[in-house]
PDB file of C-alpha atoms and ligand atoms in Angstrom:
ATOM      1  CA  MET B  11      35.412 139.436 283.460  1.00  0.00           C
ATOM      2  CA  VAL B  12      34.433 143.089 283.625  1.00  0.00           C
ATOM      3  CA  ALA B  13      32.879 144.872 280.652  1.00  0.00           C
ATOM      4  CA  THR B  14      33.750 148.531 280.126  1.00  0.00           C
ATOM      5  CA  PRO B  15      32.170 151.120 277.801  1.00  0.00           C
ATOM      6  CA  ILE B  16      32.684 151.019 274.014  1.00  0.00           C
ATOM      7  CA  GLY B  17      32.751 154.793 273.709  1.00  0.00           C
ATOM      8  CA  ASN B  18      30.408 156.408 276.181  1.00  0.00           C
ATOM      9  CA  LEU B  19      31.657 156.544 279.767  1.00  0.00           C
ATOM     10  CA  GLU B  20      28.070 156.664 281.017  1.00  0.00           C
ATOM     11  CA  ASP B  21      27.825 153.009 280.012  1.00  0.00           C
ATOM     12  CA  MET B  22      30.164 152.019 282.827  1.00  0.00           C
ATOM     13  CA  THR B  23      28.013 150.076 285.277  1.00  0.00           C
ATOM     14  CA  LEU B  24      27.899 150.777 289.007  1.00  0.00           C
ATOM     15  CA  ARG B  25      28.926 147.188 289.599  1.00  0.00           C
ATOM     16  CA  ALA B  26      31.941 147.467 287.297  1.00  0.00           C
ATOM     17  CA  VAL B  27      33.142 150.533 289.227  1.00  0.00           C
ATOM     18  CA  ARG B  28      32.692 148.733 292.555  1.00  0.00           C
ATOM     19  CA  ILE B  29      34.350 145.498 291.428  1.00  0.00           C
ATOM     20  CA  LEU B  30      37.307 147.289 289.847  1.00  0.00           C
ATOM     21  CA  SER B  31      37.752 149.269 293.087  1.00  0.00           C
ATOM     22  CA  GLU B  32      37.519 146.183 295.296  1.00  0.00           C
ATOM     23  CA  VAL B  33      39.707 143.624 293.484  1.00  0.00           C
ATOM     24  CA  ASP B  34      43.416 143.210 294.313  1.00  0.00           C
ATOM     25  CA  LEU B  35      44.567 143.448 290.715  1.00  0.00           C
ATOM     26  CA  ILE B  36      43.225 144.506 287.322  1.00  0.00           C
ATOM     27  CA  ALA B  37      44.528 142.603 284.306  1.00  0.00           C
ATOM     28  CA  ALA B  38      44.145 145.104 281.461  1.00  0.00           C
ATOM     29  CA  GLU B  39      44.669 144.661 277.742  1.00  0.00           C
ATOM     30  CA  ASP B  40      46.205 148.118 277.532  1.00  0.00           C
ATOM     31  CA  THR B  41      47.141 149.641 280.884  1.00  0.00           C
ATOM     32  CA  ARG B  42      47.755 153.053 279.300  1.00  0.00           C
ATOM     33  CA  GLY B  43      44.245 153.092 277.873  1.00  0.00           C
ATOM     34  CA  SER B  44      42.562 151.714 280.983  1.00  0.00           C
ATOM     35  CA  ILE B  45      44.264 154.185 283.308  1.00  0.00           C
ATOM     36  CA  LYS B  46      42.069 156.939 281.825  1.00  0.00           C
ATOM     37  CA  LEU B  47      38.955 154.962 282.676  1.00  0.00           C
ATOM     38  CA  LEU B  48      40.210 154.183 286.191  1.00  0.00           C
ATOM     39  CA  ASN B  49      41.158 157.815 286.798  1.00  0.00           C
ATOM     40  CA  HIS B  50      37.750 158.977 285.615  1.00  0.00           C
ATOM     41  CA  PHE B  51      36.042 156.729 288.148  1.00  0.00           C
ATOM     42  CA  GLN B  52      38.682 157.323 290.827  1.00  0.00           C
ATOM     43  CA  ILE B  53      39.683 153.689 290.960  1.00  0.00           C
ATOM     44  CA  HIS B  54      43.158 153.166 292.427  1.00  0.00           C
ATOM     45  CA  THR B  55      43.579 149.381 292.035  1.00  0.00           C
ATOM     46  CA  PRO B  56      46.993 148.221 290.705  1.00  0.00           C
ATOM     47  CA  MET B  57      47.034 147.129 287.074  1.00  0.00           C
ATOM     48  CA  THR B  58      49.036 144.612 285.098  1.00  0.00           C
ATOM     49  CA  SER B  59      49.030 144.062 281.354  1.00  0.00           C
ATOM     50  CA  TYR B  60      47.242 141.072 279.865  1.00  0.00           C
ATOM     51  CA  HIS B  61      47.161 141.235 276.090  1.00  0.00           C
ATOM     52  CA  ALA B  62      47.112 139.015 273.016  1.00  0.00           C
ATOM     53  CA  TYR B  63      50.905 138.654 272.961  1.00  0.00           C
ATOM     54  CA  ASN B  64      51.327 137.410 276.537  1.00  0.00           C
ATOM     55  CA  LYS B  65      47.924 135.774 276.944  1.00  0.00           C
ATOM     56  CA  ILE B  66      49.205 132.278 277.815  1.00  0.00           C
ATOM     57  CA  ALA B  67      52.227 133.124 279.982  1.00  0.00           C
ATOM     58  CA  LYS B  68      50.355 135.902 281.748  1.00  0.00           C
ATOM     59  CA  ALA B  69      47.266 133.742 282.244  1.00  0.00           C
ATOM     60  CA  ARG B  70      49.523 131.367 284.234  1.00  0.00           C
ATOM     61  CA  THR B  71      50.799 134.206 286.445  1.00  0.00           C
ATOM     62  CA  LEU B  72      47.275 135.516 286.966  1.00  0.00           C
ATOM     63  CA  THR B  73      45.956 132.030 287.728  1.00  0.00           C
ATOM     64  CA  GLN B  74      48.672 131.663 290.360  1.00  0.00           C
ATOM     65  CA  ALA B  75      47.642 135.003 291.873  1.00  0.00           C
ATOM     66  CA  LEU B  76      44.036 133.764 291.954  1.00  0.00           C
ATOM     67  CA  LEU B  77      45.132 130.487 293.552  1.00  0.00           C
ATOM     68  CA  ASP B  78      46.981 132.553 296.161  1.00  0.00           C
ATOM     69  CA  GLY B  79      43.640 134.028 297.089  1.00  0.00           C
ATOM     70  CA  LYS B  80      43.812 137.291 295.161  1.00  0.00           C
ATOM     71  CA  ASN B  81      40.796 138.690 293.332  1.00  0.00           C
ATOM     72  CA  VAL B  82      41.619 139.652 289.760  1.00  0.00           C
ATOM     73  CA  ALA B  83      39.443 141.606 287.332  1.00  0.00           C
ATOM     74  CA  CYS B  84      40.031 141.310 283.606  1.00  0.00           C
ATOM     75  CA  VAL B  85      39.256 144.322 281.407  1.00  0.00           C
ATOM     76  CA  THR B  86      40.034 145.134 277.789  1.00  0.00           C
ATOM     77  CA  ASP B  87      40.359 148.361 275.819  1.00  0.00           C
ATOM     78  CA  ALA B  88      36.610 148.528 275.350  1.00  0.00           C
ATOM     79  CA  GLY B  89      33.557 146.369 275.727  1.00  0.00           C
ATOM     80  CA  THR B  90      33.324 142.808 276.916  1.00  0.00           C
ATOM     81  CA  PRO B  91      36.545 140.858 277.558  1.00  0.00           C
ATOM     82  CA  GLY B  92      36.844 137.620 275.608  1.00  0.00           C
ATOM     83  CA  ILE B  93      34.793 138.975 272.697  1.00  0.00           C
ATOM     84  CA  SER B  94      37.401 139.598 269.977  1.00  0.00           C
ATOM     85  CA  ASP B  95      39.593 140.558 272.882  1.00  0.00           C
ATOM     86  CA  PRO B  96      41.840 138.724 275.368  1.00  0.00           C
ATOM     87  CA  GLY B  97      40.159 136.787 278.149  1.00  0.00           C
ATOM     88  CA  GLU B  98      39.350 133.341 276.791  1.00  0.00           C
ATOM     89  CA  GLU B  99      42.629 131.664 277.855  1.00  0.00           C
ATOM     90  CA  LEU B 100      42.524 133.222 281.299  1.00  0.00           C
ATOM     91  CA  VAL B 101      38.970 131.989 281.871  1.00  0.00           C
ATOM     92  CA  LYS B 102      39.840 128.488 280.649  1.00  0.00           C
ATOM     93  CA  MET B 103      42.871 128.273 282.903  1.00  0.00           C
ATOM     94  CA  ALA B 104      41.027 129.653 285.908  1.00  0.00           C
ATOM     95  CA  LEU B 105      38.150 127.178 285.491  1.00  0.00           C
ATOM     96  CA  ASP B 106      40.623 124.321 285.044  1.00  0.00           C
ATOM     97  CA  HIS B 107      42.057 125.259 288.444  1.00  0.00           C
ATOM     98  CA  GLY B 108      38.651 125.370 290.075  1.00  0.00           C
ATOM     99  CA  ILE B 109      38.628 129.157 290.349  1.00  0.00           C
ATOM    100  CA  LYS B 110      35.287 130.905 290.254  1.00  0.00           C
ATOM    101  CA  VAL B 111      34.795 133.131 287.208  1.00  0.00           C
ATOM    102  CA  VAL B 112      32.164 135.850 287.324  1.00  0.00           C
ATOM    103  CA  PRO B 113      30.778 138.000 284.495  1.00  0.00           C
ATOM    104  CA  VAL B 114      30.242 141.674 285.174  1.00  0.00           C
ATOM    105  CA  PRO B 115      28.093 142.527 282.143  1.00  0.00           C
ATOM    106  CA  GLY B 116      28.139 145.695 280.129  1.00  0.00           C
ATOM    107  CA  ALA B 117      28.697 147.039 276.637  1.00  0.00           C
ATOM    108  CA  CYS B 118      29.462 144.762 273.712  1.00  0.00           C
ATOM    109  CA  ALA B 119      29.526 146.258 270.208  1.00  0.00           C
ATOM    110  CA  ALA B 120      28.169 143.090 268.557  1.00  0.00           C
ATOM    111  CA  VAL B 121      25.070 142.824 270.732  1.00  0.00           C
ATOM    112  CA  ASN B 122      24.289 146.521 270.572  1.00  0.00           C
ATOM    113  CA  ALA B 123      24.669 146.598 266.810  1.00  0.00           C
ATOM    114  CA  LEU B 124      22.418 143.561 266.462  1.00  0.00           C
ATOM    115  CA  ILE B 125      19.596 144.912 268.603  1.00  0.00           C
ATOM    116  CA  CYS B 126      19.428 148.171 266.605  1.00  0.00           C
ATOM    117  CA  SER B 127      20.020 146.597 263.202  1.00  0.00           C
ATOM    118  CA  GLY B 128      16.467 145.864 262.157  1.00  0.00           C
ATOM    119  CA  GLN B 129      17.750 142.423 261.101  1.00  0.00           C
ATOM    120  CA  GLY B 130      16.456 139.217 262.667  1.00  0.00           C
ATOM    121  CA  THR B 131      17.548 138.996 266.300  1.00  0.00           C
ATOM    122  CA  ARG B 132      16.116 135.598 267.232  1.00  0.00           C
ATOM    123  CA  ARG B 133      18.971 133.633 265.685  1.00  0.00           C
ATOM    124  CA  PHE B 134      22.350 135.096 264.916  1.00  0.00           C
ATOM    125  CA  CYS B 135      25.990 134.123 264.559  1.00  0.00           C
ATOM    126  CA  PHE B 136      28.957 136.234 265.507  1.00  0.00           C
ATOM    127  CA  GLU B 137      31.908 135.814 263.200  1.00  0.00           C
ATOM    128  CA  ALA B 138      34.084 138.560 264.801  1.00  0.00           C
ATOM    129  CA  PHE B 139      36.702 139.798 262.278  1.00  0.00           C
ATOM    130  CA  LEU B 140      37.019 137.894 259.012  1.00  0.00           C
ATOM    131  CA  PRO B 141      40.417 136.146 258.990  1.00  0.00           C
ATOM    132  CA  GLN B 142      43.182 138.077 257.231  1.00  0.00           C
ATOM    133  CA  GLU B 143      44.725 134.961 255.768  1.00  0.00           C
ATOM    134  CA  LYS B 144      43.193 134.391 252.304  1.00  0.00           C
ATOM    135  CA  LYS B 145      42.488 130.651 252.487  1.00  0.00           C
ATOM    136  CA  GLU B 146      41.017 130.864 255.959  1.00  0.00           C
ATOM    137  CA  ARG B 147      38.904 133.865 254.957  1.00  0.00           C
ATOM    138  CA  GLU B 148      37.588 132.063 251.898  1.00  0.00           C
ATOM    139  CA  ALA B 149      36.619 129.071 254.036  1.00  0.00           C
ATOM    140  CA  VAL B 150      34.702 131.310 256.441  1.00  0.00           C
ATOM    141  CA  LEU B 151      32.997 133.159 253.594  1.00  0.00           C
ATOM    142  CA  GLU B 152      32.005 129.841 252.057  1.00  0.00           C
ATOM    143  CA  GLU B 153      30.405 128.806 255.361  1.00  0.00           C
ATOM    144  CA  LEU B 154      28.612 132.144 255.611  1.00  0.00           C
ATOM    145  CA  ARG B 155      27.111 131.765 252.149  1.00  0.00           C
ATOM    146  CA  GLU B 156      24.585 129.228 253.456  1.00  0.00           C
ATOM    147  CA  GLU B 157      24.194 130.724 256.912  1.00  0.00           C
ATOM    148  CA  THR B 158      20.514 131.293 257.659  1.00  0.00           C
ATOM    149  CA  ARG B 159      21.085 133.159 260.923  1.00  0.00           C
ATOM    150  CA  THR B 160      21.761 136.898 261.020  1.00  0.00           C
ATOM    151  CA  ILE B 161      25.520 137.426 260.644  1.00  0.00           C
ATOM    152  CA  VAL B 162      27.385 139.872 262.877  1.00  0.00           C
ATOM    153  CA  LEU B 163      30.903 140.924 261.882  1.00  0.00           C
ATOM    154  CA  TYR B 164      33.473 143.348 263.230  1.00  0.00           C
ATOM    155  CA  GLU B 165      35.623 145.348 260.852  1.00  0.00           C
ATOM    156  CA  ALA B 166      38.376 147.909 261.044  1.00  0.00           C
ATOM    157  CA  PRO B 167      37.950 151.021 258.875  1.00  0.00           C
ATOM    158  CA  HIS B 168      41.009 150.361 256.704  1.00  0.00           C
ATOM    159  CA  ARG B 169      39.644 146.946 255.690  1.00  0.00           C
ATOM    160  CA  LEU B 170      35.974 147.864 255.344  1.00  0.00           C
ATOM    161  CA  LYS B 171      35.922 148.486 251.571  1.00  0.00           C
ATOM    162  CA  LYS B 172      37.620 145.198 250.787  1.00  0.00           C
ATOM    163  CA  THR B 173      35.404 143.285 253.204  1.00  0.00           C
ATOM    164  CA  LEU B 174      32.219 144.736 251.707  1.00  0.00           C
ATOM    165  CA  ASP B 175      33.386 143.773 248.214  1.00  0.00           C
ATOM    166  CA  LEU B 176      34.219 140.242 249.342  1.00  0.00           C
ATOM    167  CA  LEU B 177      30.904 139.845 251.154  1.00  0.00           C
ATOM    168  CA  LEU B 178      28.976 141.092 248.134  1.00  0.00           C
ATOM    169  CA  GLU B 179      30.861 138.743 245.849  1.00  0.00           C
ATOM    170  CA  CYS B 180      30.326 135.755 248.112  1.00  0.00           C
ATOM    171  CA  LEU B 181      26.852 136.290 249.593  1.00  0.00           C
ATOM    172  CA  GLY B 182      25.246 138.268 246.784  1.00  0.00           C
ATOM    173  CA  ASP B 183      23.216 141.371 247.529  1.00  0.00           C
ATOM    174  CA  ARG B 184      21.704 141.164 251.005  1.00  0.00           C
ATOM    175  CA  SER B 185      20.139 143.445 253.530  1.00  0.00           C
ATOM    176  CA  LEU B 186      22.918 144.937 255.664  1.00  0.00           C
ATOM    177  CA  THR B 187      22.972 147.285 258.611  1.00  0.00           C
ATOM    178  CA  ILE B 188      26.148 149.261 259.098  1.00  0.00           C
ATOM    179  CA  CYS B 189      26.618 150.274 262.727  1.00  0.00           C
ATOM    180  CA  ARG B 190      29.363 152.829 263.168  1.00  0.00           C
ATOM    181  CA  GLU B 191      30.810 154.484 266.245  1.00  0.00           C
ATOM    182  CA  LEU B 192      28.149 153.067 268.571  1.00  0.00           C
ATOM    183  CA  THR B 193      27.495 155.090 271.720  1.00  0.00           C
ATOM    184  CA  LYS B 194      29.857 157.815 270.445  1.00  0.00           C
ATOM    185  CA  LYS B 195      29.293 161.313 269.086  1.00  0.00           C
ATOM    186  CA  HIS B 196      29.217 160.218 265.445  1.00  0.00           C
ATOM    187  CA  GLU B 197      27.100 157.126 266.013  1.00  0.00           C
ATOM    188  CA  GLU B 198      25.415 155.964 262.830  1.00  0.00           C
ATOM    189  CA  ILE B 199      23.104 153.028 262.179  1.00  0.00           C
ATOM    190  CA  ARG B 200      22.275 152.656 258.513  1.00  0.00           C
ATOM    191  CA  LYS B 201      20.122 149.913 257.062  1.00  0.00           C
ATOM    192  CA  THR B 202      21.164 149.426 253.478  1.00  0.00           C
ATOM    193  CA  THR B 203      22.295 146.550 251.268  1.00  0.00           C
ATOM    194  CA  LEU B 204      25.690 144.992 250.578  1.00  0.00           C
ATOM    195  CA  PHE B 205      25.582 146.306 247.020  1.00  0.00           C
ATOM    196  CA  LYS B 206      24.756 149.886 248.031  1.00  0.00           C
ATOM    197  CA  ALA B 207      27.245 149.910 250.905  1.00  0.00           C
ATOM    198  CA  ALA B 208      30.067 148.594 248.713  1.00  0.00           C
ATOM    199  CA  ALA B 209      29.302 151.320 246.141  1.00  0.00           C
ATOM    200  CA  TYR B 210      29.052 154.008 248.853  1.00  0.00           C
ATOM    201  CA  TYR B 211      32.408 153.168 250.415  1.00  0.00           C
ATOM    202  CA  ARG B 212      34.136 153.149 247.048  1.00  0.00           C
ATOM    203  CA  GLU B 213      33.465 156.915 247.099  1.00  0.00           C
ATOM    204  CA  GLN B 214      33.665 157.532 250.845  1.00  0.00           C
ATOM    205  CA  GLU B 215      36.608 156.928 253.189  1.00  0.00           C
ATOM    206  CA  PRO B 216      35.470 154.730 256.125  1.00  0.00           C
ATOM    207  CA  ARG B 217      36.055 156.312 259.526  1.00  0.00           C
ATOM    208  CA  GLY B 218      35.634 154.933 263.018  1.00  0.00           C
ATOM    209  CA  GLU B 219      34.646 151.526 264.330  1.00  0.00           C
ATOM    210  CA  TYR B 220      32.221 149.308 262.461  1.00  0.00           C
ATOM    211  CA  VAL B 221      29.910 146.405 263.087  1.00  0.00           C
ATOM    212  CA  LEU B 222      28.224 144.821 260.071  1.00  0.00           C
ATOM    213  CA  VAL B 223      24.919 143.057 260.596  1.00  0.00           C
ATOM    214  CA  ILE B 224      23.904 141.020 257.562  1.00  0.00           C
ATOM    215  CA  ALA B 225      20.650 139.193 256.874  1.00  0.00           C
ATOM    216  CA  GLY B 226      21.067 135.426 256.812  1.00  0.00           C
ATOM    217  CA  GLN B 227      20.202 133.434 253.738  1.00  0.00           C
ATOM    218  CA  ASP B 228      16.473 132.823 253.418  1.00  0.00           C
ATOM    219  CA  ARG B 229      15.863 129.159 254.349  1.00  0.00           C
ATOM    220  CA  GLY B 230      13.231 128.560 251.651  1.00  0.00           C
ATOM    221  CA  GLU B 231      15.497 130.139 249.055  1.00  0.00           C
ATOM    222  CA  LEU B 232      18.426 127.993 250.211  1.00  0.00           C
ATOM    223  CA  ILE B 233      16.365 124.802 249.874  1.00  0.00           C
ATOM    224  CA  ARG B 234      15.097 125.889 246.446  1.00  0.00           C
ATOM    225  CA  LYS B 235      18.673 126.561 245.258  1.00  0.00           C
ATOM    226  CA  LYS B 236      19.849 123.164 246.496  1.00  0.00           C
ATOM    227  CA  GLN B 237      16.943 121.421 244.753  1.00  0.00           C
ATOM    228  CA  GLU B 238      17.711 123.320 241.563  1.00  0.00           C
ATOM    229  CA  ALA B 239      21.357 122.251 241.798  1.00  0.00           C
ATOM    230  CA  VAL B 240      20.286 118.602 242.207  1.00  0.00           C
ATOM    231  CA  ARG B 241      17.934 118.847 239.204  1.00  0.00           C
ATOM    232  CA  ASP B 242      20.775 120.322 237.105  1.00  0.00           C
ATOM    233  CA  SER B 243      23.414 117.834 238.167  1.00  0.00           C
ATOM    234  CA  ILE B 244      21.737 114.434 237.872  1.00  0.00           C
ATOM    235  CA  SER B 245      19.021 112.924 235.673  1.00  0.00           C
ATOM    236  CA  LEU B 246      15.856 111.673 237.298  1.00  0.00           C
ATOM    237  CA  ALA B 247      16.610 108.054 236.349  1.00  0.00           C
ATOM    238  CA  ASP B 248      20.151 108.195 237.781  1.00  0.00           C
ATOM    239  CA  HIS B 249      18.849 109.893 240.893  1.00  0.00           C
ATOM    240  CA  MET B 250      16.301 107.088 241.364  1.00  0.00           C
ATOM    241  CA  LYS B 251      19.025 104.520 240.786  1.00  0.00           C
ATOM    242  CA  GLN B 252      21.188 106.072 243.514  1.00  0.00           C
ATOM    243  CA  TYR B 253      18.445 105.263 246.016  1.00  0.00           C
ATOM    244  CA  THR B 254      17.271 101.916 244.644  1.00  0.00           C
ATOM    245  CA  ASP B 255      20.929 100.731 244.533  1.00  0.00           C
ATOM    246  CA  THR B 256      20.967 101.066 248.314  1.00  0.00           C
ATOM    247  CA  GLY B 257      18.100  98.576 248.476  1.00  0.00           C
ATOM    248  CA  MET B 258      15.367 101.175 248.863  1.00  0.00           C
ATOM    249  CA  GLU B 259      11.870 100.304 247.571  1.00  0.00           C
ATOM    250  CA  ARG B 260      10.881 102.134 244.370  1.00  0.00           C
ATOM    251  CA  LYS B 261       8.051 103.971 246.143  1.00  0.00           C
ATOM    252  CA  GLU B 262      10.341 105.173 248.927  1.00  0.00           C
ATOM    253  CA  ALA B 263      13.003 106.168 246.396  1.00  0.00           C
ATOM    254  CA  MET B 264      10.432 108.254 244.500  1.00  0.00           C
ATOM    255  CA  LYS B 265       9.548 110.005 247.736  1.00  0.00           C
ATOM    256  CA  ALA B 266      13.208 110.795 248.508  1.00  0.00           C
ATOM    257  CA  VAL B 267      13.900 111.921 244.940  1.00  0.00           C
ATOM    258  CA  ALA B 268      10.831 114.164 244.970  1.00  0.00           C
ATOM    259  CA  LYS B 269      12.061 115.828 248.169  1.00  0.00           C
ATOM    260  CA  ASP B 270      15.639 116.298 246.888  1.00  0.00           C
ATOM    261  CA  ARG B 271      14.420 117.821 243.627  1.00  0.00           C
ATOM    262  CA  GLY B 272      11.608 119.955 245.056  1.00  0.00           C
ATOM    263  CA  LEU B 273       8.955 118.063 243.118  1.00  0.00           C
ATOM    264  CA  SER B 274       5.769 116.256 244.074  1.00  0.00           C
ATOM    265  CA  LYS B 275       5.759 112.439 244.103  1.00  0.00           C
ATOM    266  CA  ARG B 276       3.120 112.565 241.388  1.00  0.00           C
ATOM    267  CA  ASP B 277       5.463 114.690 239.182  1.00  0.00           C
ATOM    268  CA  VAL B 278       8.325 112.252 239.712  1.00  0.00           C
ATOM    269  CA  TYR B 279       6.072 109.330 238.797  1.00  0.00           C
ATOM    270  CA  ARG B 280       4.820 111.073 235.653  1.00  0.00           C
ATOM    271  CA  MET B 281       8.319 112.161 234.560  1.00  0.00           C
ATOM    272  CA  LEU B 282       9.683 108.664 235.081  1.00  0.00           C
ATOM    273  CA  LEU B 283       6.903 107.212 232.950  1.00  0.00           C
ATOM    274  CA  GLU B 284       7.653 109.787 230.231  1.00  0.00           C
ATOM    275  CA  GLU B 285      11.400 108.986 230.382  1.00  0.00           C
ATOM    276  CA  GLU B 286      10.696 105.246 230.204  1.00  0.00           C
ATOM    277  CA  ALA B 287       8.320 105.745 227.273  1.00  0.00           C
ATOM    278  CA  GLN B 288      11.061 107.562 225.367  1.00  0.00           C
ATOM    279  CA  THR B 289      13.613 104.791 225.849  1.00  0.00           C
TER     280      THR B 289
HETATM  281  N1  SAM R1267      35.390 143.404 273.171  1.00  0.00           N
HETATM  282  C1  SAM R1267      34.779 144.368 272.302  1.00  0.00           C
HETATM  283  C2  SAM R1267      33.280 144.255 272.400  1.00  0.00           C
HETATM  284  O1  SAM R1267      32.779 143.739 273.408  1.00  0.00           O
HETATM  285  O2  SAM R1267      32.571 144.688 271.500  1.00  0.00           O
HETATM  286  C3  SAM R1267      35.271 144.237 270.879  1.00  0.00           C
HETATM  287  C4  SAM R1267      36.740 144.478 270.715  1.00  0.00           C
HETATM  288  S1  SAM R1267      37.324 144.312 269.075  1.00  0.00           S
HETATM  289  C5  SAM R1267      39.054 144.331 269.311  1.00  0.00           C
HETATM  290  C6  SAM R1267      37.105 145.904 268.401  1.00  0.00           C
HETATM  291  C7  SAM R1267      36.049 145.935 267.305  1.00  0.00           C
HETATM  292  O3  SAM R1267      34.752 145.969 267.902  1.00  0.00           O
HETATM  293  C8  SAM R1267      36.112 147.152 266.413  1.00  0.00           C
HETATM  294  O4  SAM R1267      37.024 146.982 265.344  1.00  0.00           O
HETATM  295  C9  SAM R1267      34.689 147.265 265.911  1.00  0.00           C
HETATM  296  O5  SAM R1267      34.460 146.361 264.860  1.00  0.00           O
HETATM  297  C10 SAM R1267      33.909 146.821 267.154  1.00  0.00           C
HETATM  298  N2  SAM R1267      33.577 147.981 267.991  1.00  0.00           N
HETATM  299  C11 SAM R1267      34.088 148.286 269.179  1.00  0.00           C
HETATM  300  N3  SAM R1267      33.539 149.430 269.641  1.00  0.00           N
HETATM  301  C12 SAM R1267      32.676 149.849 268.710  1.00  0.00           C
HETATM  302  C13 SAM R1267      31.793 150.953 268.592  1.00  0.00           C
HETATM  303  N4  SAM R1267      31.717 151.877 269.526  1.00  0.00           N
HETATM  304  N5  SAM R1267      31.027 151.054 267.475  1.00  0.00           N
HETATM  305  C14 SAM R1267      31.096 150.121 266.522  1.00  0.00           C
HETATM  306  N6  SAM R1267      31.904 149.066 266.569  1.00  0.00           N
HETATM  307  C15 SAM R1267      32.684 148.922 267.644  1.00  0.00           C
END
C-alpha cells in the first residue's frame, strides 16, 4: 500500500519511488493519472487498473498474482490508498490468503489537515465524505452531533456549501478549520466557525479540494444538556420510582437520580421533601 503525494511531488518518499520501481506490477486507481507520477520519477513498472468499480473482481486477480509470487504495489490518484480510496478489499483478500501486506507511508489529506487545524489532535474521528443518500447522511449527522472527538471530513467543492449548511444545522455553531488545496500552490488553512464558513461560501464559489476539521462537542456541555433533557422530560418523583421499581434502595435511587439530573443528593432529598409536603 504505497502513498503518493496529494499535490506536491516533493512529498513522494524515497521508499515509495524504490518500491514502485522494484515491484512486478502497480495496481493504480487511475493509470492515466499515475503514469504522470511514474514518468516524473522514471519508474517503468507495468500498471493495471484497480478502481472502485472493479475492486472485488480485480482484487481476486491481484491476489492470484500475489499468490503466484509477484510483488504488487497499490497506489491511488493521490494520498494514502484505502483512505476514501480503493485498497480495503485488496488488503482484506490478501491477508485472508496469508499474503504479507506492507504500508509505505506518505501523504494523507485527513492527517495533514488535522495536524495544522488548531483543533484537538489527541482524539479524532475520520468520517470521510458524508453519505450522499439522505437517510444515511442524516444518521451520520445524528451520530456526529454528540461526537466529542475532533471530526475530520472530506468534501468536494460542488457539495461544500450544502455540507456546511447541514453541519451548521445539525451541530450548531462550532469551531471549524477549513483546509484547502493542501501542499499545493493555493494552500489555505483557515480557522473559523461553521456559521461564518457557511455565510462565506454563500457568497464565494468553493474551489479545489477541501478537508473540514470540526471541534467535537464539549463533554461537560454534552452531559449538562443530557441532564437538562432528563429534568425536562420526567418529574423527580417518577424518576425516583423508575429506580425504586427495579428494587433499588431509596438512598441508592436518590444517588442515581441526582447524577442523571445533574443535582446534588442533598438537592434531590430537599426537592423530594418539598414535593411530598405539597401532596
Ligand atoms: N486517499 C486520499 C488521502 O489519503 O487523503 C483521499 C482521497 S479522496 C478520494 C479525495 C478527497 O481527499 C478530496 O475530495 C479532499 O476532500 C481530500 N483531499 C485530497 N487531496 C487534498 C488536498 N491536497 N487538500 C485538501 N484536501 C484534499
